[in-house]
Short mmCIF file of C-alpha atoms in Angstrom, two decimals:
data_model
loop_
_atom_site.label_atom_id
_atom_site.label_comp_id
_atom_site.label_asym_id
_atom_site.label_seq_id
_atom_site.Cartn_x
_atom_site.Cartn_y
_atom_site.Cartn_z
CA MET Q 20 25.41 54.91 22.30
CA MET Q 21 24.47 54.61 25.86
CA GLN Q 22 25.70 57.71 26.83
CA ARG Q 23 23.55 59.54 24.40
CA GLU Q 24 20.26 58.03 24.94
CA VAL Q 25 20.60 58.79 28.64
CA TYR Q 26 21.51 62.59 27.82
CA LEU Q 27 18.38 62.60 25.42
CA GLN Q 28 16.06 61.31 28.13
CA LYS Q 29 17.34 63.74 30.87
CA ASN Q 30 16.90 66.44 28.09
CA THR Q 31 13.73 65.61 27.44
CA ARG Q 32 12.42 65.29 31.20
CA GLN Q 33 14.35 68.83 31.78
CA TRP Q 34 11.83 70.39 29.02
CA LYS Q 35 8.83 68.44 30.15
CA ASP Q 36 9.63 69.61 33.83
CA PHE Q 37 10.15 73.12 32.70
CA ILE Q 38 6.93 72.96 31.04
CA ALA Q 39 5.13 71.79 33.75
CA ASN Q 40 6.74 74.27 36.51
CA TYR Q 41 6.84 77.31 33.94
CA LEU Q 42 3.91 76.95 32.00
CA ASP Q 43 1.51 75.24 34.06
CA LEU Q 44 1.25 72.63 31.80
CA ASP Q 45 2.00 68.81 32.38
CA VAL Q 46 2.73 67.34 28.97
CA ARG Q 47 2.50 63.70 30.80
CA LYS Q 48 -0.75 64.30 31.88
CA TYR Q 49 -2.13 65.17 28.42
CA LYS Q 50 -0.26 62.59 27.02
CA ARG Q 51 -2.13 59.65 29.30
CA ALA Q 52 -5.18 61.61 29.24
CA LEU Q 53 -5.33 61.06 25.24
CA LYS Q 54 -4.15 57.68 25.66
CA LYS Q 55 -7.37 57.06 27.64
CA PHE Q 56 -9.35 58.69 25.45
CA ASN Q 57 -8.23 56.16 22.85
CA ARG Q 58 -8.90 53.39 24.86
CA GLY Q 59 -12.33 54.94 25.44
CA GLY Q 60 -12.65 54.71 21.66
CA LEU Q 61 -11.87 51.14 21.52
CA PHE Q 62 -14.52 50.59 24.49
CA LEU Q 63 -17.21 52.30 22.65
CA PHE Q 64 -16.31 50.75 19.29
CA ALA Q 65 -16.60 47.69 20.80
CA PHE Q 66 -19.85 48.18 22.14
CA PHE Q 67 -21.63 49.47 19.00
CA LEU Q 68 -19.61 46.23 17.14
CA ILE Q 69 -20.96 44.25 19.47
CA LEU Q 70 -24.88 45.75 19.02
CA ALA Q 71 -24.25 45.38 15.21
CA LEU Q 72 -23.42 41.76 15.42
CA PHE Q 73 -25.72 40.64 17.62
CA PRO Q 74 -28.88 42.89 17.72
CA SER Q 75 -31.43 40.37 18.66
CA LEU Q 76 -29.89 40.00 22.34
CA PHE Q 77 -30.23 43.56 22.89
CA ALA Q 78 -33.47 45.01 20.74
CA PRO Q 79 -36.61 44.12 23.05
CA TYR Q 80 -38.69 43.64 19.94
CA SER Q 81 -38.21 43.25 16.10
CA PRO Q 82 -37.61 46.28 14.10
CA THR Q 83 -40.22 45.50 12.07
CA GLU Q 84 -43.31 44.51 14.81
CA ARG Q 85 -45.99 46.97 15.24
CA PHE Q 86 -47.53 48.73 18.21
CA ILE Q 87 -49.56 52.04 18.75
CA SER Q 88 -47.59 54.62 16.58
CA TYR Q 89 -46.04 57.83 18.03
CA GLU Q 90 -46.27 56.36 21.86
CA ALA Q 91 -43.84 58.26 24.41
CA PRO Q 92 -40.97 56.78 26.28
CA SER Q 93 -42.36 54.11 28.67
CA THR Q 94 -41.19 51.00 30.30
CA VAL Q 95 -42.72 48.95 27.35
CA HIS Q 96 -40.80 51.30 25.15
CA LEU Q 97 -37.84 53.06 26.33
CA LEU Q 98 -37.85 54.94 23.58
CA GLY Q 99 -41.08 55.28 22.47
CA THR Q 100 -42.75 54.34 18.66
CA ASN Q 101 -42.61 55.78 15.56
CA ASP Q 102 -45.06 57.10 12.93
CA ILE Q 103 -46.08 53.08 11.94
CA GLY Q 104 -45.62 52.00 15.43
CA ASN Q 105 -42.17 50.44 15.50
CA ASP Q 106 -40.12 50.55 18.76
CA ILE Q 107 -37.47 53.17 18.30
CA LEU Q 108 -34.88 51.15 20.32
CA SER Q 109 -35.25 47.87 18.31
CA GLU Q 110 -34.74 50.36 15.36
CA LEU Q 111 -31.98 52.06 16.69
CA ILE Q 112 -30.02 48.35 17.52
CA TYR Q 113 -30.84 47.06 14.25
CA GLY Q 114 -29.89 50.16 12.64
CA ALA Q 115 -25.94 49.84 14.06
CA ARG Q 116 -25.75 47.32 11.50
CA ILE Q 117 -26.57 48.99 8.55
CA SER Q 118 -24.62 52.07 9.50
CA MET Q 119 -21.41 50.13 10.15
CA MET Q 120 -22.20 48.05 7.23
CA VAL Q 121 -22.01 50.86 4.84
CA GLY Q 122 -19.42 52.57 6.65
CA PHE Q 123 -17.11 49.65 6.43
CA ALA Q 124 -17.87 48.26 3.09
CA SER Q 125 -16.98 51.46 1.36
CA ALA Q 126 -13.85 51.97 3.50
CA CYS Q 127 -12.92 48.40 2.19
CA ILE Q 128 -13.44 49.52 -1.42
CA SER Q 129 -11.76 53.08 -1.30
CA THR Q 130 -8.84 51.40 0.94
CA LEU Q 131 -8.62 48.68 -1.73
CA ILE Q 132 -8.50 50.94 -4.82
CA GLY Q 133 -6.20 53.58 -2.92
CA LEU Q 134 -3.76 51.01 -2.08
CA MET Q 135 -3.20 49.56 -5.75
CA ILE Q 136 -3.31 52.96 -7.30
CA GLY Q 137 -0.93 54.60 -4.56
CA LEU Q 138 1.50 51.34 -4.69
CA CYS Q 139 1.66 51.06 -8.32
CA SER Q 140 2.17 54.66 -8.93
CA GLY Q 141 4.76 54.74 -6.31
CA TYR Q 142 6.45 51.87 -7.31
CA PHE Q 143 6.76 51.95 -11.08
CA ARG Q 144 6.93 56.08 -11.15
CA GLY Q 145 7.74 57.56 -14.28
CA THR Q 146 4.69 58.02 -16.80
CA LEU Q 147 2.32 55.30 -15.03
CA ASP Q 148 2.82 57.74 -11.95
CA GLU Q 149 1.99 60.80 -13.59
CA LEU Q 150 -0.76 59.60 -15.24
CA LEU Q 151 -2.06 57.81 -11.86
CA MET Q 152 -2.00 60.78 -9.91
CA GLY Q 153 -3.50 62.83 -12.78
CA PHE Q 154 -6.60 61.15 -12.39
CA THR Q 155 -6.38 61.56 -8.43
CA ASP Q 156 -6.50 64.73 -8.95
CA VAL Q 157 -9.30 64.84 -11.17
CA VAL Q 158 -11.42 62.86 -8.89
CA LEU Q 159 -10.10 64.84 -5.75
CA THR Q 160 -11.45 67.92 -7.29
CA ILE Q 161 -15.15 66.11 -8.04
CA PRO Q 162 -17.76 67.38 -5.56
CA LYS Q 163 -18.85 64.09 -3.51
CA ILE Q 164 -21.82 64.95 -1.96
CA PRO Q 165 -23.33 66.68 -5.12
CA LEU Q 166 -22.38 64.17 -7.43
CA ILE Q 167 -23.85 61.07 -5.08
CA ILE Q 168 -27.09 62.77 -5.02
CA ILE Q 169 -27.49 63.11 -8.95
CA LEU Q 170 -26.09 59.54 -9.13
CA GLY Q 171 -28.68 58.51 -6.32
CA ALA Q 172 -31.62 60.01 -8.20
CA PHE Q 173 -30.45 58.49 -11.22
CA LEU Q 174 -29.70 54.73 -10.06
CA HIS Q 175 -32.10 52.71 -8.16
CA PRO Q 176 -31.41 53.78 -4.66
CA SER Q 177 -30.08 50.88 -2.64
CA ILE Q 178 -27.66 50.45 -0.27
CA TRP Q 179 -25.27 48.35 -2.49
CA THR Q 180 -25.12 51.46 -4.65
CA LEU Q 181 -24.43 53.76 -1.87
CA ILE Q 182 -21.53 51.26 -0.54
CA LEU Q 183 -20.35 51.59 -3.95
CA VAL Q 184 -20.33 54.89 -5.10
CA LEU Q 185 -18.72 56.27 -1.38
CA GLY Q 186 -16.01 53.07 -2.07
CA LEU Q 187 -15.32 54.70 -5.61
CA LEU Q 188 -15.32 58.37 -4.74
CA SER Q 189 -13.24 58.48 -1.57
CA TRP Q 190 -9.93 56.42 -2.47
CA GLU Q 191 -7.88 59.87 -3.26
CA SER Q 192 -6.23 60.43 0.10
CA ILE Q 193 -5.49 56.78 0.85
CA ALA Q 194 -3.73 56.49 -2.67
CA ARG Q 195 -1.61 59.73 -2.13
CA VAL Q 196 -0.58 58.40 1.25
CA VAL Q 197 0.19 54.95 0.06
CA ARG Q 198 2.14 56.61 -3.31
CA SER Q 199 4.38 58.48 -0.98
CA LYS Q 200 5.16 55.99 1.52
CA THR Q 201 5.98 53.71 -1.15
CA LEU Q 202 7.93 56.08 -2.68
CA GLN Q 203 10.13 56.07 0.61
CA LEU Q 204 9.83 52.16 0.75
CA ARG Q 205 11.02 51.56 -2.85
CA GLU Q 206 14.66 53.22 -1.99
CA SER Q 207 15.25 51.23 0.90
CA GLY Q 208 18.08 48.63 0.62
CA TYR Q 209 15.75 45.43 0.92
CA VAL Q 210 13.47 46.52 -1.79
CA LYS Q 211 16.54 47.42 -3.51
CA SER Q 212 18.25 43.87 -2.86
CA ALA Q 213 15.03 42.31 -4.03
CA ARG Q 214 15.31 43.67 -7.41
CA CYS Q 215 18.69 42.99 -7.82
CA MET Q 216 18.04 39.31 -6.73
CA GLY Q 217 15.68 39.46 -9.33
CA PHE Q 218 12.46 38.80 -7.54
CA SER Q 219 9.19 39.94 -9.80
CA SER Q 220 7.55 43.57 -9.25
CA PHE Q 221 4.52 41.65 -7.73
CA HIS Q 222 6.31 39.88 -5.23
CA ILE Q 223 8.20 42.70 -4.00
CA MET Q 224 5.27 45.07 -3.70
CA ILE Q 225 3.19 42.03 -1.94
CA SER Q 226 5.84 40.91 -0.01
CA ASP Q 227 8.20 43.78 0.72
CA ILE Q 228 6.24 46.73 0.33
CA PHE Q 229 2.64 46.06 1.57
CA PRO Q 230 3.31 44.70 4.98
CA ASN Q 231 5.46 48.06 5.69
CA LEU Q 232 2.16 50.01 4.46
CA ILE Q 233 0.05 48.48 7.03
CA HIS Q 234 0.31 50.82 9.90
CA VAL Q 235 -0.12 53.73 7.51
CA LEU Q 236 -3.28 51.85 6.04
CA LEU Q 237 -4.88 51.20 9.07
CA PRO Q 238 -5.56 55.06 10.32
CA LYS Q 239 -6.74 55.87 6.88
CA PHE Q 240 -9.23 52.96 6.64
CA MET Q 241 -10.64 53.54 9.94
CA LEU Q 242 -10.95 57.19 9.24
CA ALA Q 243 -12.28 56.51 6.04
CA THR Q 244 -14.91 54.26 7.72
CA ALA Q 245 -15.79 57.28 9.78
CA SER Q 246 -16.70 59.42 6.97
CA ALA Q 247 -18.46 57.14 4.84
CA MET Q 248 -20.80 56.65 8.08
CA ILE Q 249 -21.22 60.47 8.05
CA SER Q 250 -21.62 60.49 4.19
CA GLU Q 251 -24.07 57.89 4.39
CA THR Q 252 -26.11 59.85 7.23
CA SER Q 253 -26.13 62.55 5.37
CA LEU Q 254 -27.59 61.26 2.02
CA SER Q 255 -30.24 59.07 4.18
CA PHE Q 256 -31.17 62.35 5.64
CA LEU Q 257 -31.55 63.75 2.42
CA GLY Q 258 -33.89 60.71 1.18
CA LEU Q 259 -31.10 58.76 -1.00
CA GLY Q 260 -30.94 55.94 1.29
CA ASP Q 261 -32.49 52.49 1.12
CA ILE Q 262 -35.69 52.62 2.65
CA SER Q 263 -35.83 48.80 3.43
CA MET Q 264 -32.77 48.99 5.42
CA LYS Q 265 -33.04 51.13 7.96
CA SER Q 266 -30.15 53.03 8.95
CA TRP Q 267 -29.32 55.53 11.83
CA GLY Q 268 -29.39 58.06 8.84
CA ILE Q 269 -33.07 56.77 7.62
CA MET Q 270 -34.05 57.10 10.96
CA LEU Q 271 -33.44 60.79 11.14
CA SER Q 272 -35.21 61.28 7.79
CA PHE Q 273 -38.24 59.68 9.01
CA ALA Q 274 -38.28 61.45 11.96
CA PHE Q 275 -37.69 64.63 10.02
CA SER Q 276 -40.25 63.86 7.56
CA ARG Q 277 -42.95 62.04 9.44
CA GLY Q 278 -43.80 64.04 12.22
CA GLY Q 279 -40.98 63.53 14.83
CA PHE Q 280 -39.62 67.26 14.93
CA ILE Q 281 -42.90 68.82 15.01
CA ARG Q 282 -44.44 66.80 17.64
CA ASP Q 283 -41.11 67.66 19.66
CA MET Q 284 -40.44 63.48 19.94
CA TRP Q 285 -37.14 64.21 20.97
CA TRP Q 286 -36.33 60.54 21.57
CA TRP Q 287 -36.94 59.62 17.80
CA TYR Q 288 -34.18 61.85 16.51
CA ILE Q 289 -31.51 62.30 19.55
CA PRO Q 290 -30.48 58.63 19.88
CA PRO Q 291 -29.88 58.11 16.18
CA GLY Q 292 -27.79 61.67 15.94
CA ILE Q 293 -25.90 60.63 19.58
CA CYS Q 294 -25.56 56.77 18.42
CA ILE Q 295 -23.74 58.04 14.93
CA THR Q 296 -21.51 60.77 16.59
CA LEU Q 297 -20.78 58.38 19.33
CA CYS Q 298 -19.74 55.51 16.64
CA VAL Q 299 -18.02 57.97 14.55
CA MET Q 300 -15.78 59.55 17.22
CA SER Q 301 -15.06 56.06 18.36
CA ILE Q 302 -13.64 55.36 14.94
CA ALA Q 303 -11.89 58.22 14.29
CA LEU Q 304 -10.46 58.01 18.11
CA ILE Q 305 -8.84 54.53 16.76
CA GLY Q 306 -7.79 55.94 14.04
CA PHE Q 307 -6.32 59.01 15.57
CA GLY Q 308 -4.34 56.40 18.29
CA PHE Q 309 -2.69 54.18 15.55
CA GLU Q 310 -1.23 57.33 13.90
CA GLY Q 311 -0.13 58.49 17.39
CA ARG Q 312 1.61 55.39 17.76
CA GLU Q 313 3.13 55.53 14.58
CA LYS Q 314 4.23 58.79 15.02
CA GLU Q 315 5.98 57.96 18.62
CA ASN Q 316 7.39 54.70 16.65
CA GLU Q 317 8.97 56.94 13.98
CA LYS Q 318 10.57 59.16 16.79
CA ARG Q 319 11.78 56.08 18.53
CA GLY Q 320 13.48 55.03 15.29
CA VAL Q 321 14.98 58.52 14.88
CA ASP Q 322 16.63 58.01 18.34
CA ALA Q 323 17.90 54.69 17.84
CA GLU Q 324 19.71 55.68 14.97
CA MET E 7 31.57 35.17 -18.33
CA SER E 8 32.70 38.99 -18.54
CA LEU E 9 31.25 42.04 -17.24
CA LYS E 10 32.05 45.41 -19.12
CA ALA E 11 31.37 49.25 -18.76
CA LYS E 12 31.58 50.72 -21.98
CA ASN E 13 31.32 54.67 -22.57
CA LEU E 14 28.86 54.96 -19.70
CA SER E 15 27.66 58.61 -19.31
CA LYS E 16 24.81 59.47 -16.95
CA THR E 17 22.82 62.65 -16.73
CA TYR E 18 20.22 63.84 -14.49
CA SER E 19 17.54 66.38 -16.18
CA SER E 20 15.81 68.54 -13.93
CA GLY E 21 13.45 71.46 -13.97
CA LEU E 22 11.05 72.85 -16.64
CA LEU E 23 13.40 72.94 -19.59
CA ARG E 24 14.84 69.85 -18.46
CA GLU E 25 18.21 71.03 -18.23
CA GLY E 26 20.81 68.40 -17.69
CA LYS E 27 23.46 67.88 -15.41
CA CYS E 28 26.11 65.46 -16.06
CA ILE E 29 27.33 63.08 -13.47
CA PHE E 30 29.95 61.28 -15.24
CA ARG E 31 31.11 60.95 -19.18
CA GLU E 32 32.60 58.08 -21.09
CA VAL E 33 33.67 55.55 -18.38
CA SER E 34 34.83 52.52 -19.52
CA PHE E 35 36.59 49.20 -17.24
CA GLU E 36 36.15 45.73 -16.85
CA LEU E 37 35.48 43.66 -14.24
CA GLU E 38 37.29 40.29 -14.22
CA PRO E 39 36.57 36.85 -11.93
CA GLY E 40 38.22 36.45 -8.64
CA LYS E 41 40.00 40.11 -8.95
CA THR E 42 38.61 43.68 -7.23
CA PHE E 43 38.01 46.87 -9.04
CA GLY E 44 37.95 49.36 -6.28
CA LEU E 45 36.53 52.73 -7.31
CA MET E 46 37.24 55.93 -5.24
CA GLY E 47 36.35 59.25 -5.06
CA PRO E 48 34.75 62.13 -3.45
CA SER E 49 31.26 62.36 -2.16
CA GLY E 50 28.53 63.18 -4.82
CA GLU E 51 30.40 62.41 -7.91
CA GLY E 52 28.46 59.59 -9.14
CA LYS E 53 30.09 56.25 -7.33
CA SER E 54 27.04 54.63 -5.88
CA THR E 55 25.03 55.47 -9.25
CA LEU E 56 27.80 53.76 -11.69
CA GLY E 57 27.74 51.07 -8.91
CA ARG E 58 23.94 50.79 -9.66
CA ILE E 59 23.80 51.05 -13.66
CA ILE E 60 26.80 48.08 -13.38
CA ALA E 61 24.12 46.08 -11.32
CA GLY E 62 21.59 46.87 -13.72
CA LEU E 63 19.34 48.75 -11.25
CA GLU E 64 19.49 52.04 -13.15
CA ARG E 65 19.91 53.20 -16.78
CA PRO E 66 22.63 54.91 -18.22
CA THR E 67 22.26 57.98 -20.34
CA GLU E 68 24.56 56.69 -22.96
CA GLY E 69 26.94 53.84 -23.40
CA ALA E 70 26.39 50.05 -22.30
CA VAL E 71 27.13 47.65 -19.47
CA LEU E 72 27.86 44.29 -21.15
CA PHE E 73 27.71 40.96 -19.88
CA ASN E 74 29.29 38.19 -21.93
CA GLY E 75 29.49 40.97 -24.81
CA ASN E 76 25.79 41.63 -24.84
CA PRO E 77 24.33 45.22 -23.75
CA LEU E 78 21.61 44.97 -20.99
CA SER E 79 19.20 47.27 -22.71
CA GLY E 80 18.02 44.74 -25.26
CA MET E 81 18.85 41.58 -23.94
CA LYS E 82 16.47 38.73 -24.36
CA LYS E 83 14.28 37.47 -21.30
CA THR E 84 16.16 34.49 -20.46
CA GLU E 85 19.41 36.12 -20.88
CA TYR E 86 18.51 39.16 -18.76
CA ALA E 87 17.39 36.32 -16.10
CA THR E 88 20.73 35.19 -16.06
CA PHE E 89 22.34 38.39 -15.74
CA ARG E 90 20.08 39.49 -12.80
CA ARG E 91 21.30 35.97 -10.64
CA ARG E 92 24.98 36.44 -11.68
CA VAL E 93 25.52 40.54 -11.28
CA GLN E 94 24.31 41.02 -7.41
CA MET E 95 24.67 44.12 -5.45
CA MET E 96 25.76 44.88 -1.74
CA PHE E 97 24.56 47.71 0.23
CA GLN E 98 25.79 50.37 2.62
CA ASP E 99 23.15 50.23 5.54
CA PRO E 100 23.14 46.65 6.89
CA THR E 101 20.24 47.57 8.90
CA ASP E 102 18.11 48.71 6.03
CA ALA E 103 19.51 45.34 4.00
CA PHE E 104 16.09 42.92 5.31
CA ASN E 105 12.78 43.48 5.30
CA PRO E 106 12.08 44.48 9.11
CA ARG E 107 8.71 42.75 9.27
CA LYS E 108 10.67 39.10 8.16
CA ARG E 109 11.89 36.85 10.28
CA ILE E 110 15.41 36.57 8.85
CA GLU E 111 14.63 32.70 8.02
CA ASN E 112 11.84 33.88 5.87
CA SER E 113 14.14 36.76 4.04
CA ILE E 114 16.87 33.50 3.06
CA SER E 115 14.30 30.91 2.32
CA GLU E 116 12.37 33.36 -0.33
CA VAL E 117 15.87 33.51 -2.36
CA LEU E 118 15.98 29.91 -2.38
CA LYS E 119 12.17 29.09 -3.01
CA LEU E 120 13.14 31.98 -6.06
CA LEU E 121 15.63 29.36 -7.22
CA ASP E 122 13.34 26.56 -6.83
CA THR E 123 15.28 24.77 -4.31
CA PRO E 124 13.47 21.81 -2.87
CA ARG E 125 12.54 22.20 1.02
CA THR E 126 15.47 19.52 2.33
CA GLU E 127 18.05 21.38 0.17
CA ARG E 128 16.83 24.63 1.19
CA ILE E 129 17.75 23.68 4.87
CA ARG E 130 21.29 22.36 3.95
CA ARG E 131 21.91 25.66 1.86
CA THR E 132 20.67 27.34 4.54
CA LYS E 133 23.21 25.90 7.09
CA GLU E 134 25.71 25.88 4.89
CA MET E 135 25.31 29.79 4.25
CA LEU E 136 25.46 30.52 7.69
CA LYS E 137 28.92 28.63 8.08
CA THR E 138 30.24 30.62 5.70
CA ALA E 139 29.20 33.56 6.86
CA GLY E 140 30.26 32.51 10.61
CA LEU E 141 26.86 32.77 12.06
CA PRO E 142 24.77 30.87 14.55
CA GLU E 143 21.75 28.96 13.67
CA GLU E 144 19.81 31.34 16.49
CA VAL E 145 20.07 34.50 13.99
CA LEU E 146 17.49 32.66 11.75
CA SER E 147 14.53 32.93 14.24
CA ARG E 148 15.51 36.67 14.77
CA TYR E 149 14.02 39.97 13.48
CA PRO E 150 16.62 42.33 11.61
CA ALA E 151 16.22 44.90 14.66
CA GLN E 152 17.17 42.13 16.93
CA LEU E 153 20.82 41.35 15.17
CA SER E 154 24.02 43.90 14.97
CA GLY E 155 25.03 45.72 11.78
CA GLY E 156 28.17 43.09 11.41
CA GLN E 157 25.84 40.29 11.77
CA LEU E 158 23.36 41.55 9.37
CA GLN E 159 26.17 42.22 6.77
CA ARG E 160 27.28 38.90 7.03
CA LEU E 161 24.01 37.56 6.46
CA ALA E 162 23.59 40.29 3.36
CA LEU E 163 26.31 38.77 2.17
CA GLY E 164 25.26 34.96 2.69
CA ARG E 165 21.97 35.84 0.83
CA ILE E 166 23.45 37.19 -2.13
CA LEU E 167 26.16 33.92 -2.46
CA LEU E 168 22.97 31.72 -2.23
CA LEU E 169 22.57 32.84 -5.64
CA ASP E 170 26.01 32.25 -7.21
CA PRO E 171 26.91 35.57 -8.17
CA GLU E 172 29.91 35.88 -10.34
CA TYR E 173 30.04 39.65 -9.67
CA ILE E 174 29.25 41.44 -6.86
CA VAL E 175 28.94 45.35 -6.51
CA LEU E 176 29.94 46.34 -3.40
CA ASP E 177 28.40 49.89 -2.24
CA GLU E 178 30.43 51.16 0.59
CA PRO E 179 29.75 47.90 2.43
CA THR E 180 31.65 48.57 5.48
CA SER E 181 31.25 52.42 6.05
CA ALA E 182 28.23 51.72 8.44
CA LEU E 183 29.82 49.52 10.67
CA ASP E 184 32.83 49.92 13.21
CA VAL E 185 36.46 49.32 12.83
CA SER E 186 36.64 45.98 14.31
CA VAL E 187 33.72 44.78 12.39
CA GLN E 188 34.91 46.21 9.18
CA ALA E 189 38.04 43.72 9.47
CA GLN E 190 36.04 40.92 9.82
CA ILE E 191 33.73 41.67 6.90
CA LEU E 192 36.31 42.27 4.54
CA HIS E 193 38.46 39.06 5.83
CA LEU E 194 34.99 37.53 5.02
CA LEU E 195 34.66 39.34 1.37
CA LYS E 196 38.60 37.82 0.65
CA LYS E 197 37.94 34.73 2.02
CA VAL E 198 34.68 33.96 -0.70
CA GLN E 199 36.41 35.55 -3.13
CA ALA E 200 39.47 33.42 -2.95
CA GLU E 201 36.94 30.20 -2.76
CA GLN E 202 34.48 31.26 -5.55
CA LYS E 203 36.39 33.35 -7.80
CA ILE E 204 33.86 36.13 -7.63
CA GLY E 205 34.63 39.41 -9.20
CA TYR E 206 34.08 42.86 -7.01
CA LEU E 207 33.67 46.07 -7.82
CA LEU E 208 34.62 47.92 -4.64
CA ILE E 209 32.84 51.39 -3.96
CA SER E 210 34.70 53.15 -1.17
CA HIS E 211 35.94 56.81 -0.18
CA ASP E 212 38.44 54.89 2.09
CA GLU E 213 41.68 54.66 0.11
CA ALA E 214 43.03 52.06 3.03
CA ILE E 215 39.88 49.64 2.52
CA ILE E 216 40.23 50.22 -1.55
CA ARG E 217 44.33 49.52 -1.32
CA PHE E 218 43.73 46.36 1.04
CA MET E 219 41.15 44.88 -1.08
CA SER E 220 42.05 45.88 -4.72
CA GLU E 221 43.82 45.02 -7.91
CA ARG E 222 43.12 47.71 -9.78
CA VAL E 223 41.72 51.41 -8.32
CA GLY E 224 39.81 53.78 -10.75
CA ILE E 225 39.22 57.62 -9.31
CA LEU E 226 35.85 59.15 -10.65
CA GLU E 227 36.20 62.95 -10.12
CA ASN E 228 35.14 65.77 -12.42
CA GLY E 229 32.91 63.19 -14.30
CA GLN E 230 36.14 61.31 -15.56
CA LEU E 231 37.23 57.84 -14.21
CA ASP E 232 41.02 57.89 -14.23
CA MET E 233 42.92 54.44 -13.53
CA ILE E 234 46.16 54.48 -11.05
#
């Protein structure tokens, strides 16, 4: 066993050296760079999270306080003011909470639905599996943004409607991943033993299968958050957001509709755009980090066998 | 309590036309308390499937498994619960026998909780089980990945014994272990059988193991069970 491991290690080292010397490509360097990138994502995410949790510590003014409108950046207003005289920096900082809340809340809903459907479908198989997966396929084919626009036009535009609609329409990929992992886990010895010993299906799903799904679920949750934040921004930009709760998307929408673009006030529309990009990127990077670690663990598992 | 296989057949259907492939047909045998029935045969002949059917984890296409003379399908809930406790199965891969995310202690106490055992009694029974399996108490605080294959297989047997089974289906219980550990597990199985009068259905492709363990031997080949 030891000999095999040493041989494998030697072999991989040789390959890496070969790639480094002949193809001018150092795999280890890229791996390190990727790890740093993930750590960067974590720091960036922590920064946005602190902004969202304690906006009053960082914002110079209240987001509703009014000053002279359309002011350019100055020492008093670092990012100027908007059409009704609100300080843009304060709006931006308070907006983090709304954008992240929409992202996380709808990701929670979609992860929960995806988890339940995927677990039941993979564990019970048979007719229930076919029905649930058929339903998932139907939901998968629905064009999301047009449907949300229609729903947004009919329903009262509020942040809760948005969270609910985004959450209810984005669980399919999570359900599929959870199902495939559950199908694999239900054939493992410990699940079969538990069935044989007479544990209930509910107990097996909660206590034996779910804990082994977390490492698959976590990256999916992060990516669902990122995609929900982007959807929220698109919808708010189209005017379907809740104007009483200013998110970064609503800031962009107002900058577009209330003279920010015409007056070339870049300090009004560039910062929310950058914030959305960075925040979504940080969440996606963390998600990719989790996925990468899972792949590494899987490889190590294969080698150990 | 008796456990009988009566005219069991298993067919797997696949493809658009649901074409059936018969794995075995008209298989009948009986397990006796305190004795071992050895099941041999080439790979892919359905030995493990037959084992799973006897343990109630899979349904036969035709025929029935009779527990105390009653067929499993159509059993009352209380009767089925008794069957579930009394007939257990031990699997081939010991590294896969315990949930990798739980400490051994939790996996063991879960079974005792299932039996509604009081807390003090749980500790006593766990200690007793470790003694039977010949393992130190330290293993309880470990995760499965921190234990060897032999230790895990002993624990797997110990955990099954907590349920006081009358029959155990042993699906290649030693094939994933090296020879010295194989012997230890086989001796442990024999000792437990002698003490508790448990009936075994031993599935293996190793003739020496079957000969060592079994009073009666059957060969599952070409879909038929031949007694030798």
